[in-house]
Amino acid sequence: MSTMIRPATPADKDFIITAIVEAEKSGSDLISYCAIFSITEAGLRKILGDILDEDIKGQELCLSNFLIAEVDGEKAAAISTWIEKENGMASNMIKSNVLMFFIDREILLNATPLFSLMNEISIARQENALQIECVYSSEGFRGRGLTWQLIDEAVKLKTKSGPKFNKVQVILLKNNEKALNAYRKAGFTVVQEKQCADKAILQILPGDTKILMERNIDNT
Amino acid sequence: MEEAQILSELNELFSVVLKNKPIELSYATTAADINGWDSLTHMILIDKIEKHFAIKFKLMDVVKFNNVGDIVSGIKKKVSS
């Protein structure tokens, strides 16, 4: 079995869209973007394709932020990574800007009460920390450690090319126990937790509690 | 339109959207400096700014808005074009 990790190219767009959608589901059937904006999965996939075409850096929905793991020539896993505030602006602000241009403005503004719920459990990412998002392995390739290979490669690449960083961070839903335990085994610890008191959040997210996990990196 | 005038009008818009009076914006102000300026209110602010100044930003404009000064410059460019 031969595994190759490489930067994503436009030819990976469909695979990356699947990675984003499946990561959003977090093991459930609920896709938060669809629930918030009342759009179908097909509609979301089209919007994500348009966003990826723009390749806006500093946030997760950016094609060139993705690494792809190929096993015997087949796309098997993906991950999006970036350095938080590398260009000054927080990733959640950049993503808001991006969404404004690809989601109908009225739909977006009508969704503000739902965004308020999301904001209750929004966790700030640390400036200059390497961020991990949209972690995905295809069904036949799970349990092979591809995620860790992708993270290790991202750390190597960003160490060579980006600003100095000393930690890797990931935000996930607390009820995604499988992922939480896997990150713990890989040396990540929970450093922050936020729970939404309003159970209406469960209509738009597969869980009501977000956690920030991180692992220190020796980059001296 | 002068930048000082744009800044003054932005100050009023921010105060209304963030319900956070008094707000005193400067060109160097960032979201981190203003209580309530988060990813949600940012979208509302950009929408209000576009409507107030009757302009339409491009995606590549707004993703470079690191501080209020960038927003002022973006507005100035649009209203004078």
PDB file of C-alpha atoms in Angstrom:
ATOM      1  CA  MET A   1       0.000   0.000   0.000  1.00  0.00           C
ATOM      2  CA  SER A   2       1.509   3.328  -0.999  1.00  0.00           C
ATOM      3  CA  THR A   3       0.372   6.572   0.621  1.00  0.00           C
ATOM      4  CA  MET A   4       1.144   9.973  -0.788  1.00  0.00           C
ATOM      5  CA  ILE A   5       0.364  13.312   0.846  1.00  0.00           C
ATOM      6  CA  ARG A   6       0.155  16.290  -1.502  1.00  0.00           C
ATOM      7  CA  PRO A   7      -1.326  19.792  -1.723  1.00  0.00           C
ATOM      8  CA  ALA A   8      -4.815  19.929  -3.233  1.00  0.00           C
ATOM      9  CA  THR A   9      -5.349  21.044  -6.834  1.00  0.00           C
ATOM     10  CA  PRO A  10      -8.527  22.265  -8.568  1.00  0.00           C
ATOM     11  CA  ALA A  11      -9.022  18.679  -9.770  1.00  0.00           C
ATOM     12  CA  ASP A  12      -9.700  17.726  -6.117  1.00  0.00           C
ATOM     13  CA  LYS A  13     -12.621  20.150  -5.780  1.00  0.00           C
ATOM     14  CA  ASP A  14     -15.391  17.526  -5.605  1.00  0.00           C
ATOM     15  CA  PHE A  15     -13.458  15.470  -3.055  1.00  0.00           C
ATOM     16  CA  ILE A  16     -12.843  18.566  -0.945  1.00  0.00           C
ATOM     17  CA  ILE A  17     -16.531  19.520  -1.079  1.00  0.00           C
ATOM     18  CA  THR A  18     -17.341  16.025   0.201  1.00  0.00           C
ATOM     19  CA  ALA A  19     -14.735  16.491   2.954  1.00  0.00           C
ATOM     20  CA  ILE A  20     -16.315  19.787   4.047  1.00  0.00           C
ATOM     21  CA  VAL A  21     -19.857  18.390   3.997  1.00  0.00           C
ATOM     22  CA  GLU A  22     -18.965  15.182   5.842  1.00  0.00           C
ATOM     23  CA  ALA A  23     -16.894  17.074   8.430  1.00  0.00           C
ATOM     24  CA  GLU A  24     -19.893  19.375   9.000  1.00  0.00           C
ATOM     25  CA  LYS A  25     -22.081  16.351   9.642  1.00  0.00           C
ATOM     26  CA  SER A  26     -19.717  15.301  12.426  1.00  0.00           C
ATOM     27  CA  GLY A  27     -20.998  11.738  12.255  1.00  0.00           C
ATOM     28  CA  SER A  28     -24.683  12.805  12.068  1.00  0.00           C
ATOM     29  CA  ASP A  29     -27.001  13.559   9.142  1.00  0.00           C
ATOM     30  CA  LEU A  30     -27.263  17.252   9.995  1.00  0.00           C
ATOM     31  CA  ILE A  31     -25.384  19.763   7.850  1.00  0.00           C
ATOM     32  CA  SER A  32     -25.331  23.069   9.712  1.00  0.00           C
ATOM     33  CA  TYR A  33     -24.994  25.228   6.585  1.00  0.00           C
ATOM     34  CA  CYS A  34     -28.118  23.590   5.117  1.00  0.00           C
ATOM     35  CA  ALA A  35     -30.052  23.957   8.378  1.00  0.00           C
ATOM     36  CA  ILE A  36     -29.083  27.611   8.855  1.00  0.00           C
ATOM     37  CA  PHE A  37     -29.630  28.777   5.280  1.00  0.00           C
ATOM     38  CA  SER A  38     -32.498  26.410   4.382  1.00  0.00           C
ATOM     39  CA  ILE A  39     -30.645  25.039   1.386  1.00  0.00           C
ATOM     40  CA  THR A  40     -30.324  21.500   0.051  1.00  0.00           C
ATOM     41  CA  GLU A  41     -27.081  19.529   0.153  1.00  0.00           C
ATOM     42  CA  ALA A  42     -26.864  19.914  -3.636  1.00  0.00           C
ATOM     43  CA  GLY A  43     -27.292  23.682  -3.271  1.00  0.00           C
ATOM     44  CA  LEU A  44     -24.603  23.763  -0.609  1.00  0.00           C
ATOM     45  CA  ARG A  45     -22.201  21.762  -2.776  1.00  0.00           C
ATOM     46  CA  LYS A  46     -22.653  24.303  -5.590  1.00  0.00           C
ATOM     47  CA  ILE A  47     -21.964  27.236  -3.202  1.00  0.00           C
ATOM     48  CA  LEU A  48     -18.900  25.484  -1.760  1.00  0.00           C
ATOM     49  CA  GLY A  49     -17.603  24.892  -5.282  1.00  0.00           C
ATOM     50  CA  ASP A  50     -17.942  28.618  -6.060  1.00  0.00           C
ATOM     51  CA  ILE A  51     -16.212  29.553  -2.774  1.00  0.00           C
ATOM     52  CA  LEU A  52     -13.334  27.133  -3.416  1.00  0.00           C
ATOM     53  CA  ASP A  53     -12.874  28.659  -6.882  1.00  0.00           C
ATOM     54  CA  GLU A  54     -12.118  32.009  -5.202  1.00  0.00           C
ATOM     55  CA  ASP A  55      -9.439  30.419  -2.960  1.00  0.00           C
ATOM     56  CA  ILE A  56      -9.734  32.982  -0.158  1.00  0.00           C
ATOM     57  CA  LYS A  57      -6.909  32.301   2.276  1.00  0.00           C
ATOM     58  CA  GLY A  58      -6.970  32.479   6.088  1.00  0.00           C
ATOM     59  CA  GLN A  59     -10.063  30.304   6.594  1.00  0.00           C
ATOM     60  CA  GLU A  60     -11.018  26.684   6.081  1.00  0.00           C
ATOM     61  CA  LEU A  61     -13.033  26.955   2.856  1.00  0.00           C
ATOM     62  CA  CYS A  62      -9.929  27.602   0.770  1.00  0.00           C
ATOM     63  CA  LEU A  63      -8.792  25.044  -1.772  1.00  0.00           C
ATOM     64  CA  SER A  64      -5.088  25.751  -1.406  1.00  0.00           C
ATOM     65  CA  ASN A  65      -5.324  25.224   2.368  1.00  0.00           C
ATOM     66  CA  PHE A  66      -6.143  21.545   1.772  1.00  0.00           C
ATOM     67  CA  LEU A  67      -3.825  18.577   1.780  1.00  0.00           C
ATOM     68  CA  ILE A  68      -4.928  15.312   0.177  1.00  0.00           C
ATOM     69  CA  ALA A  69      -3.866  11.788   1.136  1.00  0.00           C
ATOM     70  CA  GLU A  70      -3.846   9.352  -1.750  1.00  0.00           C
ATOM     71  CA  VAL A  71      -3.630   5.597  -1.172  1.00  0.00           C
ATOM     72  CA  ASP A  72      -2.545   3.605  -4.208  1.00  0.00           C
ATOM     73  CA  GLY A  73      -3.569   6.540  -6.377  1.00  0.00           C
ATOM     74  CA  GLU A  74      -7.035   6.886  -4.857  1.00  0.00           C
ATOM     75  CA  LYS A  75      -8.098  10.004  -2.934  1.00  0.00           C
ATOM     76  CA  ALA A  76      -8.540   8.777   0.621  1.00  0.00           C
ATOM     77  CA  ALA A  77      -8.451  11.672   3.082  1.00  0.00           C
ATOM     78  CA  ALA A  78      -8.316  15.455   3.296  1.00  0.00           C
ATOM     79  CA  ILE A  79      -7.648  18.211   5.790  1.00  0.00           C
ATOM     80  CA  SER A  80      -7.706  22.010   5.734  1.00  0.00           C
ATOM     81  CA  THR A  81      -5.036  23.893   7.693  1.00  0.00           C
ATOM     82  CA  TRP A  82      -3.994  27.510   8.027  1.00  0.00           C
ATOM     83  CA  ILE A  83      -2.198  29.831  10.439  1.00  0.00           C
ATOM     84  CA  GLU A  84      -4.756  31.895  12.348  1.00  0.00           C
ATOM     85  CA  LYS A  85      -4.626  35.647  11.614  1.00  0.00           C
ATOM     86  CA  GLU A  86      -1.609  35.154   9.356  1.00  0.00           C
ATOM     87  CA  ASN A  87      -2.741  38.182   7.382  1.00  0.00           C
ATOM     88  CA  GLY A  88      -4.272  40.041  10.316  1.00  0.00           C
ATOM     89  CA  MET A  89      -7.936  39.017  10.150  1.00  0.00           C
ATOM     90  CA  ALA A  90      -9.539  36.244  12.231  1.00  0.00           C
ATOM     91  CA  SER A  91     -10.689  33.247  10.198  1.00  0.00           C
ATOM     92  CA  ASN A  92     -14.313  33.536  11.338  1.00  0.00           C
ATOM     93  CA  MET A  93     -14.456  37.124  10.049  1.00  0.00           C
ATOM     94  CA  ILE A  94     -12.978  36.126   6.699  1.00  0.00           C
ATOM     95  CA  LYS A  95     -15.505  33.297   6.453  1.00  0.00           C
ATOM     96  CA  SER A  96     -18.363  35.718   7.211  1.00  0.00           C
ATOM     97  CA  ASN A  97     -17.146  37.939   4.397  1.00  0.00           C
ATOM     98  CA  VAL A  98     -16.978  34.971   2.057  1.00  0.00           C
ATOM     99  CA  LEU A  99     -20.470  33.740   2.962  1.00  0.00           C
ATOM    100  CA  MET A 100     -21.883  37.228   2.319  1.00  0.00           C
ATOM    101  CA  PHE A 101     -20.893  36.948  -1.302  1.00  0.00           C
ATOM    102  CA  PHE A 102     -22.165  33.447  -1.954  1.00  0.00           C
ATOM    103  CA  ILE A 103     -25.358  33.193   0.091  1.00  0.00           C
ATOM    104  CA  ASP A 104     -28.352  35.310  -0.886  1.00  0.00           C
ATOM    105  CA  ARG A 105     -28.186  38.452   1.269  1.00  0.00           C
ATOM    106  CA  GLU A 106     -31.802  38.215   2.474  1.00  0.00           C
ATOM    107  CA  ILE A 107     -31.384  34.556   3.472  1.00  0.00           C
ATOM    108  CA  LEU A 108     -28.193  35.459   5.280  1.00  0.00           C
ATOM    109  CA  LEU A 109     -29.739  38.318   7.237  1.00  0.00           C
ATOM    110  CA  ASN A 110     -32.835  36.267   8.052  1.00  0.00           C
ATOM    111  CA  ALA A 111     -30.532  33.647   9.530  1.00  0.00           C
ATOM    112  CA  THR A 112     -29.023  36.037  12.076  1.00  0.00           C
ATOM    113  CA  PRO A 113     -30.986  34.583  15.050  1.00  0.00           C
ATOM    114  CA  LEU A 114     -29.477  31.196  14.223  1.00  0.00           C
ATOM    115  CA  PHE A 115     -26.035  32.755  13.901  1.00  0.00           C
ATOM    116  CA  SER A 116     -26.537  34.245  17.365  1.00  0.00           C
ATOM    117  CA  LEU A 117     -26.953  30.716  18.719  1.00  0.00           C
ATOM    118  CA  MET A 118     -23.775  29.645  16.923  1.00  0.00           C
ATOM    119  CA  ASN A 119     -21.978  32.659  18.393  1.00  0.00           C
ATOM    120  CA  GLU A 120     -22.845  31.487  21.904  1.00  0.00           C
ATOM    121  CA  ILE A 121     -20.482  28.558  21.438  1.00  0.00           C
ATOM    122  CA  SER A 122     -18.005  30.259  19.164  1.00  0.00           C
ATOM    123  CA  ILE A 123     -14.441  29.753  20.398  1.00  0.00           C
ATOM    124  CA  ALA A 124     -11.692  32.141  19.356  1.00  0.00           C
ATOM    125  CA  ARG A 125      -8.714  30.519  17.699  1.00  0.00           C
ATOM    126  CA  GLN A 126      -5.298  31.589  18.875  1.00  0.00           C
ATOM    127  CA  GLU A 127      -3.348  33.942  16.657  1.00  0.00           C
ATOM    128  CA  ASN A 128      -0.396  32.249  14.951  1.00  0.00           C
ATOM    129  CA  ALA A 129      -1.527  28.736  15.903  1.00  0.00           C
ATOM    130  CA  LEU A 130      -1.883  26.160  13.137  1.00  0.00           C
ATOM    131  CA  GLN A 131      -5.588  25.410  12.695  1.00  0.00           C
ATOM    132  CA  ILE A 132      -7.128  22.130  11.596  1.00  0.00           C
ATOM    133  CA  GLU A 133     -10.577  21.884   9.980  1.00  0.00           C
ATOM    134  CA  CYS A 134     -12.577  19.748   7.548  1.00  0.00           C
ATOM    135  CA  VAL A 135     -10.880  16.505   8.617  1.00  0.00           C
ATOM    136  CA  TYR A 136     -12.188  13.672   6.472  1.00  0.00           C
ATOM    137  CA  SER A 137     -11.302  10.091   5.544  1.00  0.00           C
ATOM    138  CA  SER A 138     -13.266   8.133   2.940  1.00  0.00           C
ATOM    139  CA  GLU A 139     -15.153   5.179   4.360  1.00  0.00           C
ATOM    140  CA  GLY A 140     -12.771   2.500   3.112  1.00  0.00           C
ATOM    141  CA  PHE A 141      -9.701   4.297   4.436  1.00  0.00           C
ATOM    142  CA  ARG A 142     -10.598   4.957   8.059  1.00  0.00           C
ATOM    143  CA  GLY A 143      -8.447   3.650  10.900  1.00  0.00           C
ATOM    144  CA  ARG A 144      -5.221   3.822   8.874  1.00  0.00           C
ATOM    145  CA  GLY A 145      -3.790   6.926  10.530  1.00  0.00           C
ATOM    146  CA  LEU A 146      -4.176   9.093   7.438  1.00  0.00           C
ATOM    147  CA  THR A 147      -5.403  12.061   9.509  1.00  0.00           C
ATOM    148  CA  TRP A 148      -2.204  12.041  11.573  1.00  0.00           C
ATOM    149  CA  GLN A 149      -0.069  11.774   8.457  1.00  0.00           C
ATOM    150  CA  LEU A 150      -1.922  14.778   7.029  1.00  0.00           C
ATOM    151  CA  ILE A 151      -1.476  16.786  10.240  1.00  0.00           C
ATOM    152  CA  ASP A 152       2.237  15.915  10.425  1.00  0.00           C
ATOM    153  CA  GLU A 153       2.725  16.958   6.812  1.00  0.00           C
ATOM    154  CA  ALA A 154       0.820  20.227   7.396  1.00  0.00           C
ATOM    155  CA  VAL A 155       3.067  20.982  10.389  1.00  0.00           C
ATOM    156  CA  LYS A 156       6.162  20.265   8.277  1.00  0.00           C
ATOM    157  CA  LEU A 157       5.013  22.406   5.356  1.00  0.00           C
ATOM    158  CA  LYS A 158       3.900  25.359   7.489  1.00  0.00           C
ATOM    159  CA  THR A 159       7.120  25.183   9.525  1.00  0.00           C
ATOM    160  CA  LYS A 160       9.085  25.554   6.300  1.00  0.00           C
ATOM    161  CA  SER A 161       6.987  28.243   4.659  1.00  0.00           C
ATOM    162  CA  GLY A 162       4.930  30.150   7.208  1.00  0.00           C
ATOM    163  CA  PRO A 163       5.433  32.239  10.338  1.00  0.00           C
ATOM    164  CA  LYS A 164       6.702  30.523  13.497  1.00  0.00           C
ATOM    165  CA  PHE A 165       3.990  28.677  15.426  1.00  0.00           C
ATOM    166  CA  ASN A 166       4.142  26.478  18.494  1.00  0.00           C
ATOM    167  CA  LYS A 167       0.770  24.801  18.647  1.00  0.00           C
ATOM    168  CA  VAL A 168      -1.853  23.028  16.582  1.00  0.00           C
ATOM    169  CA  GLN A 169      -5.519  23.638  17.388  1.00  0.00           C
ATOM    170  CA  VAL A 170      -8.757  21.955  16.415  1.00  0.00           C
ATOM    171  CA  ILE A 171     -12.352  22.845  17.321  1.00  0.00           C
ATOM    172  CA  LEU A 172     -14.884  20.037  17.474  1.00  0.00           C
ATOM    173  CA  LEU A 173     -18.219  19.130  18.966  1.00  0.00           C
ATOM    174  CA  LYS A 174     -17.895  17.483  22.351  1.00  0.00           C
ATOM    175  CA  ASN A 175     -20.330  14.710  21.490  1.00  0.00           C
ATOM    176  CA  ASN A 176     -18.066  13.553  18.651  1.00  0.00           C
ATOM    177  CA  GLU A 177     -16.410  11.202  21.122  1.00  0.00           C
ATOM    178  CA  LYS A 178     -14.632   9.131  18.513  1.00  0.00           C
ATOM    179  CA  ALA A 179     -12.773  12.173  17.190  1.00  0.00           C
ATOM    180  CA  LEU A 180     -12.203  13.582  20.682  1.00  0.00           C
ATOM    181  CA  ASN A 181     -10.593  10.340  21.877  1.00  0.00           C
ATOM    182  CA  ALA A 182      -8.487  10.059  18.748  1.00  0.00           C
ATOM    183  CA  TYR A 183      -7.135  13.600  19.243  1.00  0.00           C
ATOM    184  CA  ARG A 184      -6.445  12.814  22.925  1.00  0.00           C
ATOM    185  CA  LYS A 185      -4.438   9.745  21.893  1.00  0.00           C
ATOM    186  CA  ALA A 186      -2.494  11.934  19.475  1.00  0.00           C
ATOM    187  CA  GLY A 187      -1.457  14.256  22.310  1.00  0.00           C
ATOM    188  CA  PHE A 188      -4.157  16.934  22.073  1.00  0.00           C
ATOM    189  CA  THR A 189      -5.725  18.289  25.260  1.00  0.00           C
ATOM    190  CA  VAL A 190      -9.003  20.134  25.783  1.00  0.00           C
ATOM    191  CA  VAL A 191      -8.245  23.763  26.657  1.00  0.00           C
ATOM    192  CA  GLN A 192     -11.672  25.370  26.308  1.00  0.00           C
ATOM    193  CA  GLU A 193     -15.302  24.293  26.261  1.00  0.00           C
ATOM    194  CA  LYS A 194     -18.477  26.255  25.492  1.00  0.00           C
ATOM    195  CA  GLN A 195     -22.042  25.009  25.774  1.00  0.00           C
ATOM    196  CA  CYS A 196     -25.154  26.636  24.328  1.00  0.00           C
ATOM    197  CA  ALA A 197     -27.937  26.914  26.889  1.00  0.00           C
ATOM    198  CA  ASP A 198     -30.615  27.079  24.188  1.00  0.00           C
ATOM    199  CA  LYS A 199     -31.423  23.564  22.956  1.00  0.00           C
ATOM    200  CA  ALA A 200     -32.671  25.081  19.675  1.00  0.00           C
ATOM    201  CA  ILE A 201     -29.015  24.878  18.645  1.00  0.00           C
ATOM    202  CA  LEU A 202     -29.573  21.151  18.079  1.00  0.00           C
ATOM    203  CA  GLN A 203     -31.729  22.057  15.072  1.00  0.00           C
ATOM    204  CA  ILE A 204     -28.673  23.481  13.334  1.00  0.00           C
ATOM    205  CA  LEU A 205     -25.719  21.652  14.888  1.00  0.00           C
ATOM    206  CA  PRO A 206     -25.212  17.979  15.774  1.00  0.00           C
ATOM    207  CA  GLY A 207     -24.200  18.992  19.326  1.00  0.00           C
ATOM    208  CA  ASP A 208     -24.617  21.842  21.811  1.00  0.00           C
ATOM    209  CA  THR A 209     -21.033  21.993  23.122  1.00  0.00           C
ATOM    210  CA  LYS A 210     -17.865  22.936  21.303  1.00  0.00           C
ATOM    211  CA  ILE A 211     -14.364  22.224  22.544  1.00  0.00           C
ATOM    212  CA  LEU A 212     -10.992  23.608  21.583  1.00  0.00           C
ATOM    213  CA  MET A 213      -8.171  21.073  21.672  1.00  0.00           C
ATOM    214  CA  GLU A 214      -4.513  21.782  21.125  1.00  0.00           C
ATOM    215  CA  ARG A 215      -1.125  20.156  20.961  1.00  0.00           C
ATOM    216  CA  ASN A 216       2.175  21.939  21.441  1.00  0.00           C
ATOM    217  CA  ILE A 217       4.739  21.731  18.693  1.00  0.00           C
ATOM    218  CA  ASP A 218       8.464  22.002  19.247  1.00  0.00           C
ATOM    219  CA  ASN A 219       9.342  24.487  16.539  1.00  0.00           C
ATOM    220  CA  THR A 220      12.491  25.927  18.016  1.00  0.00           C
TER     221      THR A 220
ATOM    222  CA  MET B   1     -16.228  62.462   0.343  1.00  0.00           C
ATOM    223  CA  GLU B   2     -13.601  63.091   3.017  1.00  0.00           C
ATOM    224  CA  GLU B   3     -12.266  60.219   5.097  1.00  0.00           C
ATOM    225  CA  ALA B   4     -13.103  62.031   8.345  1.00  0.00           C
ATOM    226  CA  GLN B   5     -16.741  62.322   7.238  1.00  0.00           C
ATOM    227  CA  ILE B   6     -16.853  58.608   6.343  1.00  0.00           C
ATOM    228  CA  LEU B   7     -15.360  57.739   9.732  1.00  0.00           C
ATOM    229  CA  SER B   8     -17.965  59.842  11.509  1.00  0.00           C
ATOM    230  CA  GLU B   9     -20.823  58.157   9.615  1.00  0.00           C
ATOM    231  CA  LEU B  10     -19.298  54.734  10.303  1.00  0.00           C
ATOM    232  CA  ASN B  11     -19.208  55.604  13.973  1.00  0.00           C
ATOM    233  CA  GLU B  12     -22.963  56.150  13.940  1.00  0.00           C
ATOM    234  CA  LEU B  13     -23.624  52.945  11.982  1.00  0.00           C
ATOM    235  CA  PHE B  14     -21.484  50.898  14.357  1.00  0.00           C
ATOM    236  CA  SER B  15     -23.258  52.385  17.362  1.00  0.00           C
ATOM    237  CA  VAL B  16     -26.672  51.458  15.945  1.00  0.00           C
ATOM    238  CA  VAL B  17     -25.711  47.906  14.908  1.00  0.00           C
ATOM    239  CA  LEU B  18     -23.691  47.091  18.022  1.00  0.00           C
ATOM    240  CA  LYS B  19     -26.044  48.922  20.407  1.00  0.00           C
ATOM    241  CA  ASN B  20     -22.838  49.864  22.137  1.00  0.00           C
ATOM    242  CA  LYS B  21     -22.704  53.612  22.678  1.00  0.00           C
ATOM    243  CA  PRO B  22     -20.475  55.475  22.817  1.00  0.00           C
ATOM    244  CA  ILE B  23     -18.206  53.997  20.171  1.00  0.00           C
ATOM    245  CA  GLU B  24     -15.171  55.939  19.142  1.00  0.00           C
ATOM    246  CA  LEU B  25     -13.704  54.419  16.035  1.00  0.00           C
ATOM    247  CA  SER B  26     -10.272  55.312  14.760  1.00  0.00           C
ATOM    248  CA  TYR B  27      -8.578  54.203  11.550  1.00  0.00           C
ATOM    249  CA  ALA B  28      -6.614  51.630  13.571  1.00  0.00           C
ATOM    250  CA  THR B  29      -9.660  50.098  15.311  1.00  0.00           C
ATOM    251  CA  THR B  30     -10.081  46.356  14.704  1.00  0.00           C
ATOM    252  CA  ALA B  31     -12.853  43.917  15.615  1.00  0.00           C
ATOM    253  CA  ALA B  32     -10.814  42.856  18.631  1.00  0.00           C
ATOM    254  CA  ASP B  33     -11.098  46.393  20.045  1.00  0.00           C
ATOM    255  CA  ILE B  34     -14.893  46.670  19.911  1.00  0.00           C
ATOM    256  CA  ASN B  35     -17.214  44.712  22.153  1.00  0.00           C
ATOM    257  CA  GLY B  36     -19.788  42.916  20.015  1.00  0.00           C
ATOM    258  CA  TRP B  37     -18.014  43.224  16.651  1.00  0.00           C
ATOM    259  CA  ASP B  38     -18.001  39.524  15.803  1.00  0.00           C
ATOM    260  CA  SER B  39     -18.529  37.423  12.704  1.00  0.00           C
ATOM    261  CA  LEU B  40     -22.328  37.879  12.884  1.00  0.00           C
ATOM    262  CA  THR B  41     -22.390  41.625  13.463  1.00  0.00           C
ATOM    263  CA  HIS B  42     -19.641  42.008  10.865  1.00  0.00           C
ATOM    264  CA  MET B  43     -22.042  40.714   8.187  1.00  0.00           C
ATOM    265  CA  ILE B  44     -24.761  43.075   9.382  1.00  0.00           C
ATOM    266  CA  LEU B  45     -22.295  45.978   9.457  1.00  0.00           C
ATOM    267  CA  ILE B  46     -21.098  45.365   5.914  1.00  0.00           C
ATOM    268  CA  ASP B  47     -24.732  45.162   4.737  1.00  0.00           C
ATOM    269  CA  LYS B  48     -25.616  48.432   6.530  1.00  0.00           C
ATOM    270  CA  ILE B  49     -22.494  50.170   5.202  1.00  0.00           C
ATOM    271  CA  GLU B  50     -23.331  49.164   1.640  1.00  0.00           C
ATOM    272  CA  LYS B  51     -26.904  50.390   1.994  1.00  0.00           C
ATOM    273  CA  HIS B  52     -25.951  53.635   3.770  1.00  0.00           C
ATOM    274  CA  PHE B  53     -23.313  54.645   1.233  1.00  0.00           C
ATOM    275  CA  ALA B  54     -25.206  53.083  -1.720  1.00  0.00           C
ATOM    276  CA  ILE B  55     -22.186  51.028  -2.739  1.00  0.00           C
ATOM    277  CA  LYS B  56     -21.421  47.376  -3.363  1.00  0.00           C
ATOM    278  CA  PHE B  57     -18.129  45.949  -2.211  1.00  0.00           C
ATOM    279  CA  LYS B  58     -16.326  43.193  -4.059  1.00  0.00           C
ATOM    280  CA  LEU B  59     -15.306  40.014  -2.250  1.00  0.00           C
ATOM    281  CA  MET B  60     -11.624  40.854  -2.687  1.00  0.00           C
ATOM    282  CA  ASP B  61     -12.243  44.261  -1.062  1.00  0.00           C
ATOM    283  CA  VAL B  62     -13.874  42.990   2.122  1.00  0.00           C
ATOM    284  CA  VAL B  63     -11.463  40.148   2.804  1.00  0.00           C
ATOM    285  CA  LYS B  64      -8.743  42.797   3.106  1.00  0.00           C
ATOM    286  CA  PHE B  65     -10.613  44.903   5.680  1.00  0.00           C
ATOM    287  CA  ASN B  66      -8.267  44.415   8.620  1.00  0.00           C
ATOM    288  CA  ASN B  67      -9.307  47.581  10.424  1.00  0.00           C
ATOM    289  CA  VAL B  68     -11.656  50.558  10.207  1.00  0.00           C
ATOM    290  CA  GLY B  69      -9.118  52.472   8.122  1.00  0.00           C
ATOM    291  CA  ASP B  70      -9.332  49.759   5.443  1.00  0.00           C
ATOM    292  CA  ILE B  71     -13.129  50.054   5.475  1.00  0.00           C
ATOM    293  CA  VAL B  72     -12.931  53.852   5.176  1.00  0.00           C
ATOM    294  CA  SER B  73     -10.549  53.554   2.215  1.00  0.00           C
ATOM    295  CA  GLY B  74     -12.816  50.948   0.612  1.00  0.00           C
ATOM    296  CA  ILE B  75     -15.855  53.222   0.970  1.00  0.00           C
ATOM    297  CA  LYS B  76     -13.955  56.261  -0.313  1.00  0.00           C
ATOM    298  CA  LYS B  77     -12.817  54.372  -3.381  1.00  0.00           C
ATOM    299  CA  LYS B  78     -16.356  53.194  -4.129  1.00  0.00           C
ATOM    300  CA  VAL B  79     -18.177  56.502  -3.597  1.00  0.00           C
ATOM    301  CA  SER B  80     -15.699  58.395  -5.738  1.00  0.00           C
ATOM    302  CA  SER B  81     -15.772  55.910  -8.624  1.00  0.00           C
TER     303      SER B  81
END
